[in-house]
């Protein structure tokens, strides 16, 4: 089955075509036929595309909305520009799998999109006003381009964390706010946390029930999850993706009273402060330079810059603090798993986060750690009581596999 995986944003559309079925899932034999993205939708859009591991092809086109972008991508997959065509025609796409950011308390697992499910995703718009409407536009575009009969499946960022116990998801604010408005912690990056914990259990040949790990997704957005018995029992993001770890441009945890203080002192509206905490804070805000960890590494290598150093220190310290808290919250873990652009590619950050974790039985093997960039493997010494792993995430693969499982009515994990 060829699944077109879509992640529709406000002005972007990320896509992959993955050939998979139950047999391929069992043998890890899924095949990536194409991957790419359309950026700057609404004007002169830029399309990058890579077919079957070939060269990255770049093109531009006037694409006024997501439907136009999807139609264009399909055209490129069918044409033979830049090599053999990926598809013979639209009929070669058998299903669409969508990343949907917020599934609220309703969606505990991936679901076939029906009119009722569409309505329920719309009901979650209040919880993710920036994301869910764009995700829904991706679904509508799917029907327009592929016809009403195409099966479409929703895979939610929040679903994996619906196993959080009440004591972990409730904020200590008046209870009626939870009842009336759904104000509680939901958590995000669920597909990534679920995927790397699945890879870990394959690597160590464990059952889901035997999987007790802390996963650290460190990319532009960053979050940690405590996974006990294969289920998420705690995570660092909250009602929105702003809570928790320090991120590229997001502050993570802070005293909520600060919001009002900033508004008053800087003469900003509450929405402007919220935007500042989302887009001007984190590594960018502290360093005053960039949200890009690679650039921060380059700066530190060239000269001493206090703000760059402190930005990295706060980033790593916050992650270490969460590891300690999660070890207590989940009653100990067997492994820490690093993923995401920073987690996968920066041995320096992994070392800095784990420095001083020997009390928890963590014994970093520096040679192994430095040798691992973007590859799967252990970073701790053999026999380390708390093991460390790097596992590159692959949310698209999990979305494609869930799409197949949902369509075939196969029970799918967590
Ligand atoms: P997103 O959350 O948008 O998917 P990614 O997971 O791609 O983001 O992560 C982006 C981050 O990963 C950026 O801060 C980038 O600098 C960082 N990164 C990528 N490669 C490296 C590297 N070799 N060393 C350090 N940081 C890296």
JSON list of N, CA and C and ligand atoms in Angstrom, two decimals, residues 14 189 217-222 248 283 291-295 297 339-349 373 393 395, ligand 1:
[
{"chain": "A", "resi": 14, "resn": "UNK", "atom": "N", "xyz": [4.47, 19.39, 4.38]},
{"chain": "A", "resi": 14, "resn": "UNK", "atom": "CA", "xyz": [5.53, 18.36, 4.32]},
{"chain": "A", "resi": 14, "resn": "UNK", "atom": "C", "xyz": [4.87, 17.07, 3.87]},
{"chain": "A", "resi": 189, "resn": "UNK", "atom": "N", "xyz": [4.43, 15.83, 20.55]},
{"chain": "A", "resi": 189, "resn": "UNK", "atom": "CA", "xyz": [5.51, 14.98, 20.03]},
{"chain": "A", "resi": 189, "resn": "UNK", "atom": "C", "xyz": [5.25, 13.51, 20.31]},
{"chain": "A", "resi": 217, "resn": "UNK", "atom": "N", "xyz": [13.09, 14.32, 23.12]},
{"chain": "A", "resi": 217, "resn": "UNK", "atom": "CA", "xyz": [13.00, 14.80, 21.74]},
{"chain": "A", "resi": 217, "resn": "UNK", "atom": "C", "xyz": [13.52, 16.23, 21.74]},
{"chain": "A", "resi": 218, "resn": "UNK", "atom": "N", "xyz": [14.75, 16.41, 21.23]},
{"chain": "A", "resi": 218, "resn": "UNK", "atom": "CA", "xyz": [15.37, 17.73, 21.24]},
{"chain": "A", "resi": 218, "resn": "UNK", "atom": "C", "xyz": [15.56, 18.20, 19.81]},
{"chain": "A", "resi": 219, "resn": "UNK", "atom": "N", "xyz": [14.63, 19.01, 19.33]},
{"chain": "A", "resi": 219, "resn": "UNK", "atom": "CA", "xyz": [14.74, 19.57, 17.98]},
{"chain": "A", "resi": 219, "resn": "UNK", "atom": "C", "xyz": [14.56, 21.07, 18.11]},
{"chain": "A", "resi": 220, "resn": "UNK", "atom": "N", "xyz": [13.81, 21.67, 17.18]},
{"chain": "A", "resi": 220, "resn": "UNK", "atom": "CA", "xyz": [13.44, 23.07, 17.40]},
{"chain": "A", "resi": 220, "resn": "UNK", "atom": "C", "xyz": [12.50, 23.16, 18.58]},
{"chain": "A", "resi": 221, "resn": "UNK", "atom": "N", "xyz": [11.50, 22.26, 18.57]},
{"chain": "A", "resi": 221, "resn": "UNK", "atom": "CA", "xyz": [10.68, 22.08, 19.76]},
{"chain": "A", "resi": 221, "resn": "UNK", "atom": "C", "xyz": [11.31, 20.96, 20.57]},
{"chain": "A", "resi": 222, "resn": "UNK", "atom": "N", "xyz": [11.20, 21.03, 21.89]},
{"chain": "A", "resi": 222, "resn": "UNK", "atom": "CA", "xyz": [11.83, 20.00, 22.72]},
{"chain": "A", "resi": 222, "resn": "UNK", "atom": "C", "xyz": [10.83, 19.50, 23.75]},
{"chain": "A", "resi": 248, "resn": "UNK", "atom": "N", "xyz": [14.18, 26.00, 20.90]},
{"chain": "A", "resi": 248, "resn": "UNK", "atom": "CA", "xyz": [14.83, 26.95, 20.00]},
{"chain": "A", "resi": 248, "resn": "UNK", "atom": "C", "xyz": [14.39, 28.38, 20.26]},
{"chain": "A", "resi": 283, "resn": "UNK", "atom": "N", "xyz": [16.62, 29.36, 23.27]},
{"chain": "A", "resi": 283, "resn": "UNK", "atom": "CA", "xyz": [18.03, 29.56, 22.87]},
{"chain": "A", "resi": 283, "resn": "UNK", "atom": "C", "xyz": [18.22, 30.91, 22.20]},
{"chain": "A", "resi": 291, "resn": "UNK", "atom": "N", "xyz": [18.44, 30.53, 17.13]},
{"chain": "A", "resi": 291, "resn": "UNK", "atom": "CA", "xyz": [17.81, 29.36, 17.75]},
{"chain": "A", "resi": 291, "resn": "UNK", "atom": "C", "xyz": [18.46, 28.07, 17.25]},
{"chain": "A", "resi": 292, "resn": "UNK", "atom": "N", "xyz": [19.48, 28.21, 16.43]},
{"chain": "A", "resi": 292, "resn": "UNK", "atom": "CA", "xyz": [20.09, 27.06, 15.77]},
{"chain": "A", "resi": 292, "resn": "UNK", "atom": "C", "xyz": [21.29, 26.55, 16.59]},
{"chain": "A", "resi": 293, "resn": "UNK", "atom": "N", "xyz": [21.15, 25.35, 17.13]},
{"chain": "A", "resi": 293, "resn": "UNK", "atom": "CA", "xyz": [22.20, 24.82, 18.01]},
{"chain": "A", "resi": 293, "resn": "UNK", "atom": "C", "xyz": [23.54, 24.68, 17.28]},
{"chain": "A", "resi": 294, "resn": "UNK", "atom": "N", "xyz": [23.49, 24.38, 15.99]},
{"chain": "A", "resi": 294, "resn": "UNK", "atom": "CA", "xyz": [24.75, 24.25, 15.24]},
{"chain": "A", "resi": 294, "resn": "UNK", "atom": "C", "xyz": [25.53, 25.55, 15.26]},
{"chain": "A", "resi": 295, "resn": "UNK", "atom": "N", "xyz": [24.81, 26.66, 15.06]},
{"chain": "A", "resi": 295, "resn": "UNK", "atom": "CA", "xyz": [25.48, 27.97, 15.03]},
{"chain": "A", "resi": 295, "resn": "UNK", "atom": "C", "xyz": [26.03, 28.30, 16.43]},
{"chain": "A", "resi": 297, "resn": "UNK", "atom": "N", "xyz": [27.07, 26.15, 18.62]},
{"chain": "A", "resi": 297, "resn": "UNK", "atom": "CA", "xyz": [28.30, 25.36, 18.76]},
{"chain": "A", "resi": 297, "resn": "UNK", "atom": "C", "xyz": [29.46, 26.04, 18.04]},
{"chain": "A", "resi": 339, "resn": "UNK", "atom": "N", "xyz": [16.63, 11.91, 20.81]},
{"chain": "A", "resi": 339, "resn": "UNK", "atom": "CA", "xyz": [16.21, 12.00, 19.42]},
{"chain": "A", "resi": 339, "resn": "UNK", "atom": "C", "xyz": [15.97, 13.46, 19.05]},
{"chain": "A", "resi": 340, "resn": "UNK", "atom": "N", "xyz": [15.53, 13.71, 17.78]},
{"chain": "A", "resi": 340, "resn": "UNK", "atom": "CA", "xyz": [15.36, 15.09, 17.30]},
{"chain": "A", "resi": 340, "resn": "UNK", "atom": "C", "xyz": [16.69, 15.63, 16.78]},
{"chain": "A", "resi": 341, "resn": "UNK", "atom": "N", "xyz": [16.65, 16.71, 16.03]},
{"chain": "A", "resi": 341, "resn": "UNK", "atom": "CA", "xyz": [17.85, 17.27, 15.39]},
{"chain": "A", "resi": 341, "resn": "UNK", "atom": "C", "xyz": [19.03, 17.43, 16.33]},
{"chain": "A", "resi": 342, "resn": "UNK", "atom": "N", "xyz": [18.80, 17.96, 17.52]},
{"chain": "A", "resi": 342, "resn": "UNK", "atom": "CA", "xyz": [19.89, 18.16, 18.49]},
{"chain": "A", "resi": 342, "resn": "UNK", "atom": "C", "xyz": [20.23, 16.83, 19.17]},
{"chain": "A", "resi": 343, "resn": "UNK", "atom": "N", "xyz": [19.22, 16.12, 19.63]},
{"chain": "A", "resi": 343, "resn": "UNK", "atom": "CA", "xyz": [19.44, 14.86, 20.34]},
{"chain": "A", "resi": 343, "resn": "UNK", "atom": "C", "xyz": [20.18, 13.83, 19.50]},
{"chain": "A", "resi": 344, "resn": "UNK", "atom": "N", "xyz": [19.89, 13.83, 18.20]},
{"chain": "A", "resi": 344, "resn": "UNK", "atom": "CA", "xyz": [20.52, 12.84, 17.31]},
{"chain": "A", "resi": 344, "resn": "UNK", "atom": "C", "xyz": [21.93, 13.25, 16.90]},
{"chain": "A", "resi": 345, "resn": "UNK", "atom": "N", "xyz": [22.14, 14.57, 16.76]},
{"chain": "A", "resi": 345, "resn": "UNK", "atom": "CA", "xyz": [23.37, 15.02, 16.08]},
{"chain": "A", "resi": 345, "resn": "UNK", "atom": "C", "xyz": [24.40, 15.71, 16.96]},
{"chain": "A", "resi": 346, "resn": "UNK", "atom": "N", "xyz": [24.07, 15.98, 18.21]},
{"chain": "A", "resi": 346, "resn": "UNK", "atom": "CA", "xyz": [25.03, 16.72, 19.02]},
{"chain": "A", "resi": 346, "resn": "UNK", "atom": "C", "xyz": [25.54, 15.92, 20.22]},
{"chain": "A", "resi": 347, "resn": "UNK", "atom": "N", "xyz": [26.71, 15.25, 20.04]},
{"chain": "A", "resi": 347, "resn": "UNK", "atom": "CA", "xyz": [27.28, 14.52, 21.18]},
{"chain": "A", "resi": 347, "resn": "UNK", "atom": "C", "xyz": [27.62, 15.45, 22.34]},
{"chain": "A", "resi": 348, "resn": "UNK", "atom": "N", "xyz": [27.99, 16.70, 22.01]},
{"chain": "A", "resi": 348, "resn": "UNK", "atom": "CA", "xyz": [28.35, 17.66, 23.06]},
{"chain": "A", "resi": 348, "resn": "UNK", "atom": "C", "xyz": [27.17, 17.92, 23.99]},
{"chain": "A", "resi": 349, "resn": "UNK", "atom": "N", "xyz": [26.00, 18.13, 23.39]},
{"chain": "A", "resi": 349, "resn": "UNK", "atom": "CA", "xyz": [24.81, 18.42, 24.21]},
{"chain": "A", "resi": 349, "resn": "UNK", "atom": "C", "xyz": [24.43, 17.18, 25.03]},
{"chain": "A", "resi": 373, "resn": "UNK", "atom": "N", "xyz": [26.35, 10.03, 15.31]},
{"chain": "A", "resi": 373, "resn": "UNK", "atom": "CA", "xyz": [25.64, 11.23, 14.85]},
{"chain": "A", "resi": 373, "resn": "UNK", "atom": "C", "xyz": [24.61, 10.77, 13.85]},
{"chain": "A", "resi": 393, "resn": "UNK", "atom": "N", "xyz": [14.44, 9.76, 15.12]},
{"chain": "A", "resi": 393, "resn": "UNK", "atom": "CA", "xyz": [12.98, 9.62, 15.08]},
{"chain": "A", "resi": 393, "resn": "UNK", "atom": "C", "xyz": [12.51, 9.47, 13.64]},
{"chain": "A", "resi": 395, "resn": "UNK", "atom": "N", "xyz": [8.71, 10.07, 12.49]},
{"chain": "A", "resi": 395, "resn": "UNK", "atom": "CA", "xyz": [7.27, 10.20, 12.72]},
{"chain": "A", "resi": 395, "resn": "UNK", "atom": "C", "xyz": [6.47, 9.81, 11.48]},
{"chain": "B", "resi": 1, "resn": "LIG", "atom": "P1", "xyz": [12.13, 20.31, 14.17]},
{"chain": "B", "resi": 1, "resn": "LIG", "atom": "O1", "xyz": [11.75, 20.32, 15.63]},
{"chain": "B", "resi": 1, "resn": "LIG", "atom": "O2", "xyz": [11.77, 21.57, 13.47]},
{"chain": "B", "resi": 1, "resn": "LIG", "atom": "O3", "xyz": [11.74, 19.04, 13.45]},
{"chain": "B", "resi": 1, "resn": "LIG", "atom": "P2", "xyz": [14.82, 19.27, 14.10]},
{"chain": "B", "resi": 1, "resn": "LIG", "atom": "O4", "xyz": [14.46, 18.04, 14.83]},
{"chain": "B", "resi": 1, "resn": "LIG", "atom": "O5", "xyz": [15.25, 19.16, 12.68]},
{"chain": "B", "resi": 1, "resn": "LIG", "atom": "O6", "xyz": [13.71, 20.37, 14.20]},
{"chain": "B", "resi": 1, "resn": "LIG", "atom": "O7", "xyz": [15.99, 19.98, 14.93]},
{"chain": "B", "resi": 1, "resn": "LIG", "atom": "C1", "xyz": [16.50, 21.22, 14.60]},
{"chain": "B", "resi": 1, "resn": "LIG", "atom": "C2", "xyz": [17.64, 21.54, 15.56]},
{"chain": "B", "resi": 1, "resn": "LIG", "atom": "O8", "xyz": [18.63, 20.52, 15.46]},
{"chain": "B", "resi": 1, "resn": "LIG", "atom": "C3", "xyz": [18.31, 22.88, 15.29]},
{"chain": "B", "resi": 1, "resn": "LIG", "atom": "O9", "xyz": [18.55, 23.56, 16.49]},
{"chain": "B", "resi": 1, "resn": "LIG", "atom": "C4", "xyz": [19.63, 22.43, 14.67]},
{"chain": "B", "resi": 1, "resn": "LIG", "atom": "O10", "xyz": [20.64, 23.37, 14.91]},
{"chain": "B", "resi": 1, "resn": "LIG", "atom": "C5", "xyz": [19.90, 21.17, 15.44]},
{"chain": "B", "resi": 1, "resn": "LIG", "atom": "N1", "xyz": [20.95, 20.36, 14.80]},
{"chain": "B", "resi": 1, "resn": "LIG", "atom": "C6", "xyz": [20.91, 19.72, 13.61]},
{"chain": "B", "resi": 1, "resn": "LIG", "atom": "N2", "xyz": [22.12, 19.15, 13.35]},
{"chain": "B", "resi": 1, "resn": "LIG", "atom": "C7", "xyz": [22.91, 19.46, 14.40]},
{"chain": "B", "resi": 1, "resn": "LIG", "atom": "C8", "xyz": [24.29, 19.16, 14.75]},
{"chain": "B", "resi": 1, "resn": "LIG", "atom": "N3", "xyz": [25.07, 18.46, 13.94]},
{"chain": "B", "resi": 1, "resn": "LIG", "atom": "N4", "xyz": [24.76, 19.64, 15.91]},
{"chain": "B", "resi": 1, "resn": "LIG", "atom": "C9", "xyz": [23.98, 20.36, 16.72]},
{"chain": "B", "resi": 1, "resn": "LIG", "atom": "N5", "xyz": [22.71, 20.66, 16.48]},
{"chain": "B", "resi": 1, "resn": "LIG", "atom": "C10", "xyz": [22.17, 20.21, 15.34]}
]
